[in-house]
C-alpha positions in Angstrom: -15.7 -5.7 14.3 -19.1 -5.8 12.5 -19.9 -7.2 9.2 -23.3 -6.2 7.8 -24.3 -8.4 4.9 -28.0 -7.6 4.1 -29.6 -9.8 1.4 -30.6 -6.9 -0.8 -28.2 -6.1 -3.6 -28.4 -3.3 -6.2 -26.7 -2.6 -9.5 -24.7 0.4 -8.4 -23.0 2.0 -5.3 -25.0 4.4 -3.2 -24.5 8.2 -3.2 -21.7 9.2 -0.8 -22.3 11.3 2.4 -20.1 14.0 1.0 -17.6 14.5 -1.8 -15.1 16.9 -3.2 -13.1 17.4 -6.4 -9.3 17.2 -6.0 -7.5 19.2 -8.7 -4.0 17.9 -9.2 -0.8 19.8 -10.1 -1.2 19.1 -13.9 -4.9 19.9 -14.0 -6.2 16.4 -13.7 -9.2 15.9 -11.4 -10.1 13.1 -8.9 -13.6 12.8 -7.4 -13.3 11.9 -3.7 -16.3 10.3 -2.0 -17.0 9.7 1.7 -19.1 6.7 2.8 -19.6 4.8 6.0 -19.2 5.8 9.6 -17.5 9.2 10.0 -16.4 8.3 13.5 -14.7 5.1 12.5 -11.2 4.4 11.3 -10.4 6.2 8.0 -10.0 3.7 5.2 -9.1 4.5 1.7 -10.3 2.0 -1.0 -9.3 1.9 -4.6 -9.3 -0.4 -7.6 -7.5 -2.4 -10.3 -6.4 -1.3 -13.8 -9.4 -0.5 -16.0 -11.9 -0.9 -13.2 -13.5 1.6 -10.7 -13.9 1.7 -7.0 -17.8 1.9 -7.0 -17.7 -1.4 -8.8 -16.3 -3.0 -5.6 -19.3 -1.8 -3.6 -20.4 -5.3 -2.7 -17.1 -5.6 -0.9 -16.6 -2.2 0.7 -20.1 -1.8 1.9 -19.3 -4.5 4.5 -16.7 -2.2 6.1 -19.2 0.7 6.4 -20.3 0.1 10.0 -16.8 0.3 11.3 -15.0 2.6 8.8 -14.9 6.1 7.6 -14.6 5.0 3.9 -12.9 7.2 1.4 -13.5 5.9 -2.1 -11.5 7.3 -5.1 -10.6 6.2 -8.6 -7.1 6.5 -10.0 -6.9 9.3 -12.6 -8.7 8.6 -15.9 -10.8 5.9 -14.2 -14.3 5.8 -12.9 -15.9 9.1 -12.0 -12.8 11.2 -13.0 -12.7 13.1 -16.2 -10.2 11.9 -18.9 -6.9 13.7 -18.8 -3.6 13.5 -20.7 -2.5 10.0 -21.7 1.2 10.9 -21.3 0.5 11.5 -17.6 -1.2 8.1 -17.2 1.5 6.1 -15.4 2.3 4.7 -11.9 4.6 7.5 -10.7 2.0 10.1 -11.4 -0.6 7.9 -9.6 1.7 7.8 -6.6 2.0 11.6 -6.7 -1.8 11.8 -6.8 -2.1 9.6 -3.7 0.2 12.0 -1.8 -2.0 15.0 -2.9 -5.1 13.1 -1.8 -3.5 12.4 1.6 -3.0 16.2 2.1 -6.5 17.0 0.8 -8.3 14.6 3.2 -6.8 16.3 6.2 -7.9 19.7 4.9 -11.5 18.6 4.0 -12.2 16.0 6.8 -9.7 16.6 9.5 -6.6 14.7 10.6 -6.9 10.9 11.2 -4.7 7.9 11.0 -5.0 6.3 7.6 -5.8 2.7 6.6 -5.9 1.4 3.1 -7.4 -1.5 1.1 -6.0 -1.4 -2.4 -6.6 -3.9 -5.2 -4.1 -4.7 -8.0 -3.1 -1.4 -9.7 -3.9 0.7 -6.6 -1.8 -1.8 -4.5 1.1 -1.2 -6.9 0.6 2.5 -6.6 0.8 2.4 -2.8 4.2 0.7 -2.9 5.4 3.1 -5.6 4.2 5.9 -3.2 6.3 4.4 -0.4 9.4 4.8 -2.6 8.8 8.5 -3.0 7.0 9.7 0.2 6.8 9.2 3.9 4.8 6.2 5.1 1.2 7.4 5.8 -0.5 4.1 6.9 -1.4 2.7 10.3 -2.4 -0.5 8.4 -2.5 -1.4 4.8 -4.0 -4.4 2.9 -2.7 -5.0 -0.6 -5.1 -7.3 -2.5 -3.4 -9.6 -5.1 -0.9 -7.0 -6.3 0.5 -7.9 -9.7 4.2 -7.4 -8.9 6.7 -8.2 -11.6 9.4 -10.4 -10.1 13.0 -9.3 -10.3 15.5 -10.6 -12.9 16.5 -14.2 -12.1 13.2 -15.1 -10.4 11.7 -18.3 -11.9 8.3 -16.6 -12.3 9.6 -13.5 -14.1 9.2 -14.7 -17.7 5.7 -15.9 -17.0 4.8 -12.6 -15.4 6.2 -10.7 -18.3 4.3 -12.8 -20.8 1.0 -12.4 -18.9 1.4 -8.6 -18.5 2.2 -8.4 -22.2 -0.9 -10.3 -23.2 -3.1 -8.2 -20.9 -1.6 -5.1 -22.5 -2.4 -6.4 -26.0 -5.9 -7.4 -25.0 -6.6 -4.0 -23.5 -5.3 -2.2 -26.6 -7.8 -4.2 -28.7 -10.7 -3.7 -26.3 -13.7 -1.9 -27.6 -14.5 1.3 -25.7 -18.2 1.8 -26.6 -21.3 -0.2 -25.5 -25.0 -0.2 -26.2 -25.8 -0.4 -22.5 -24.3 -1.2 -19.1 -26.1 -4.5 -19.4 -24.0 -5.3 -22.4 -20.8 -4.9 -20.4 -22.2 -6.6 -17.3 -22.8 -9.7 -19.5 -19.2 -9.7 -20.5 -18.1 -9.4 -16.9 -20.3 -12.4 -15.9 -19.0 -14.5 -18.8 -15.3 -13.6 -18.6 -14.4 -12.5 -15.0 -15.2 -15.4 -12.7 -18.0 -16.1 -10.3 -18.8 -12.6 -8.9 -21.6 -12.2 -6.4 -25.0 -11.2 -7.6 -25.2 -7.6 -8.7 -21.4 -7.1 -8.9 -21.2 -7.3 -12.7 -23.9 -4.7 -13.0 -22.3 -2.5 -10.4 -18.9 -2.7 -12.1 -20.4 -1.9 -15.5 -22.1 1.2 -14.2 -18.9 2.2 -12.4 -16.6 2.0 -15.5 -19.0 3.5 -18.1 -20.0 7.1 -18.9 -22.5 8.4 -21.3 -21.0 9.2 -24.8 -22.4 10.7 -28.0 -22.8 7.7 -30.3 -26.6 7.0 -30.5 -25.9 3.3 -31.3 -23.4 2.8 -28.5 -24.0 5.6 -26.1 -21.8 4.3 -23.3 -18.0 4.5 -23.3 -15.3 3.3 -20.9 -14.1 6.0 -18.5 -10.6 4.5 -18.9 -10.1 3.8 -22.6 -8.4 0.5 -23.6 -5.3 2.4 -24.8 -4.9 3.9 -21.3 -5.4 0.5 -19.6 -2.9 -1.1 -22.0 -0.3 1.6 -21.2 -0.4 0.7 -17.5 -0.1 -3.1 -18.1 3.0 -2.4 -20.3 4.6 -0.2 -17.7 3.9 -2.6 -14.9 5.9 -5.3 -16.7 9.0 -3.0 -16.5 8.6 -1.9 -12.9 10.7 -3.6 -10.2 9.1 -2.7 -6.9 10.0 -5.9 -5.1 13.2 -4.6 -3.5 11.0 -2.1 -1.6 8.9 -4.8 0.0 11.5 -5.9 2.5 11.6 -2.3 3.9 7.8 -2.0 4.4 6.6 -1.6 8.0 4.9 -4.6 9.7 1.4 -3.3 9.4 1.0 -4.5 5.8 -1.0 -7.6 4.8 -0.7 -9.2 1.3 -4.1 -10.8 0.6 -3.7 -13.0 -2.4 -5.7 -15.1 -4.8 -5.7 -18.8 -4.2 -2.4 -20.1 -5.8 -3.8 -23.7 -6.0 -6.5 -22.8 -8.5 -6.4 -24.2 -11.9 -5.9 -22.3 -14.1 -4.1 -19.7 -11.9 -3.0 -16.2 -12.9 0.5 -15.4 -12.1 0.0 -12.7 -9.3 -1.3 -15.5 -7.0 2.0 -17.4 -7.5 4.1 -14.3 -7.3 2.6 -13.1 -4.0 3.1 -16.5 -2.4 6.7 -16.5 -3.7 7.4 -13.0 -2.4 6.0 -14.0 1.0 8.5 -16.9 1.1 11.4 -14.7 0.0 10.8 -11.6 2.2 8.7 -13.0 5.1 5.8 -10.7 4.3 2.5 -11.1 6.1 0.5 -13.0 3.6 -2.7 -14.9 3.3 -4.7 -16.4 0.4 -8.4 -16.5 0.1 -9.5 -20.0 -0.6 -11.1 -20.3 -4.0 -10.5 -16.7 -4.9 -9.1 -15.5 -8.2 -7.7 -12.0 -8.9 -11.1 -10.4 -8.4 -11.5 -12.1 -5.0 -13.2 -9.1 -3.4 -16.2 -9.6 -5.7 -16.1 -13.4 -5.5 -15.8 -13.7 -1.7 -16.6 -10.2 -0.3 -17.6 -11.4 3.2 -14.4 -13.4 3.6 -12.2 -10.6 2.5 -14.0 -7.9 4.6 -13.8 -10.1 7.7 -10.1 -10.6 7.1 -9.5 -6.9 6.5 -11.2 -5.8 9.7 -9.5 -8.5 11.8 -6.1 -7.4 10.5 -6.8 -3.8 11.3 -7.8 -4.8 14.8 -4.7 -6.9 15.2 -2.5 -4.0 14.2 -4.2 -1.7 16.6 -3.9 -4.1 19.5 -0.2 -4.8 18.8 0.5 -1.0 18.6 -1.5 -0.2 21.7 -4.4 1.6 19.8 -7.1 -0.8 20.9 -10.3 1.0 21.8 -9.2 4.2 20.2 -11.9 6.2 18.5 -10.8 9.0 16.1 -13.1 11.9 15.7 -13.8 14.0 12.6 
């Protein structure tokens, strides 16, 4: 396991080694990028609702020495062109993940798959498990915002929080004068991200528009983001959790923080209910990968190694 944390930071992710465009069954497109070590374990990384994977670069760059990194955005996010709003929902995202799974083998060859998915993409991976065969050798779900089942003491709080997030996203402005304008908002409203991360996320979620006064627009409009928050409050994925294989780690935000967002409490509660493999990152809020990237990367790599050792894969090197 190697963590490379050079002091230099930039305001955006590097160009990938290679990339391809995946065209989905309804005509939507996903831009798939390959970074890191092509001889390492193949690790898919993706993002939370309204964000974009390149904005997490200060985290996933720490995996690059050991991992064949596949970065992709959920449809209508990040580098992907905007598609039909009525197809912007979790079940479709899960279908997209299955299509991506097949496409990776065709483009880059067969390899065991690992995943590190934050928030929305973590939810998508569990929805995928309801519909398709299990593709993962090991999977890390970072602070997934599960809605607890009826009767759970945290359910009402979770519903209220998701509802408020949906309303805020619907009111969100979609155009900005510059990436610096949005980066300033991230610095002021999203917690203590590492240096350069607000700028990287701003560049990752914006694209050039046509308004001369505000020439940058969100890749994922607020109305699309709002739709997913509203849907998530109605999903009940928690019964699926008990049937997940052992090679899954739930890496949560710190449930002792004040104030604390409800996913941190829900993930601790689900661990207690279902006996899931669970850890919390001390001092980390929902965006813990951008607050404590070294701690999260170290834990991810250690977990991957522990799964490999327990399954007898230690020392295995997969070729492209």
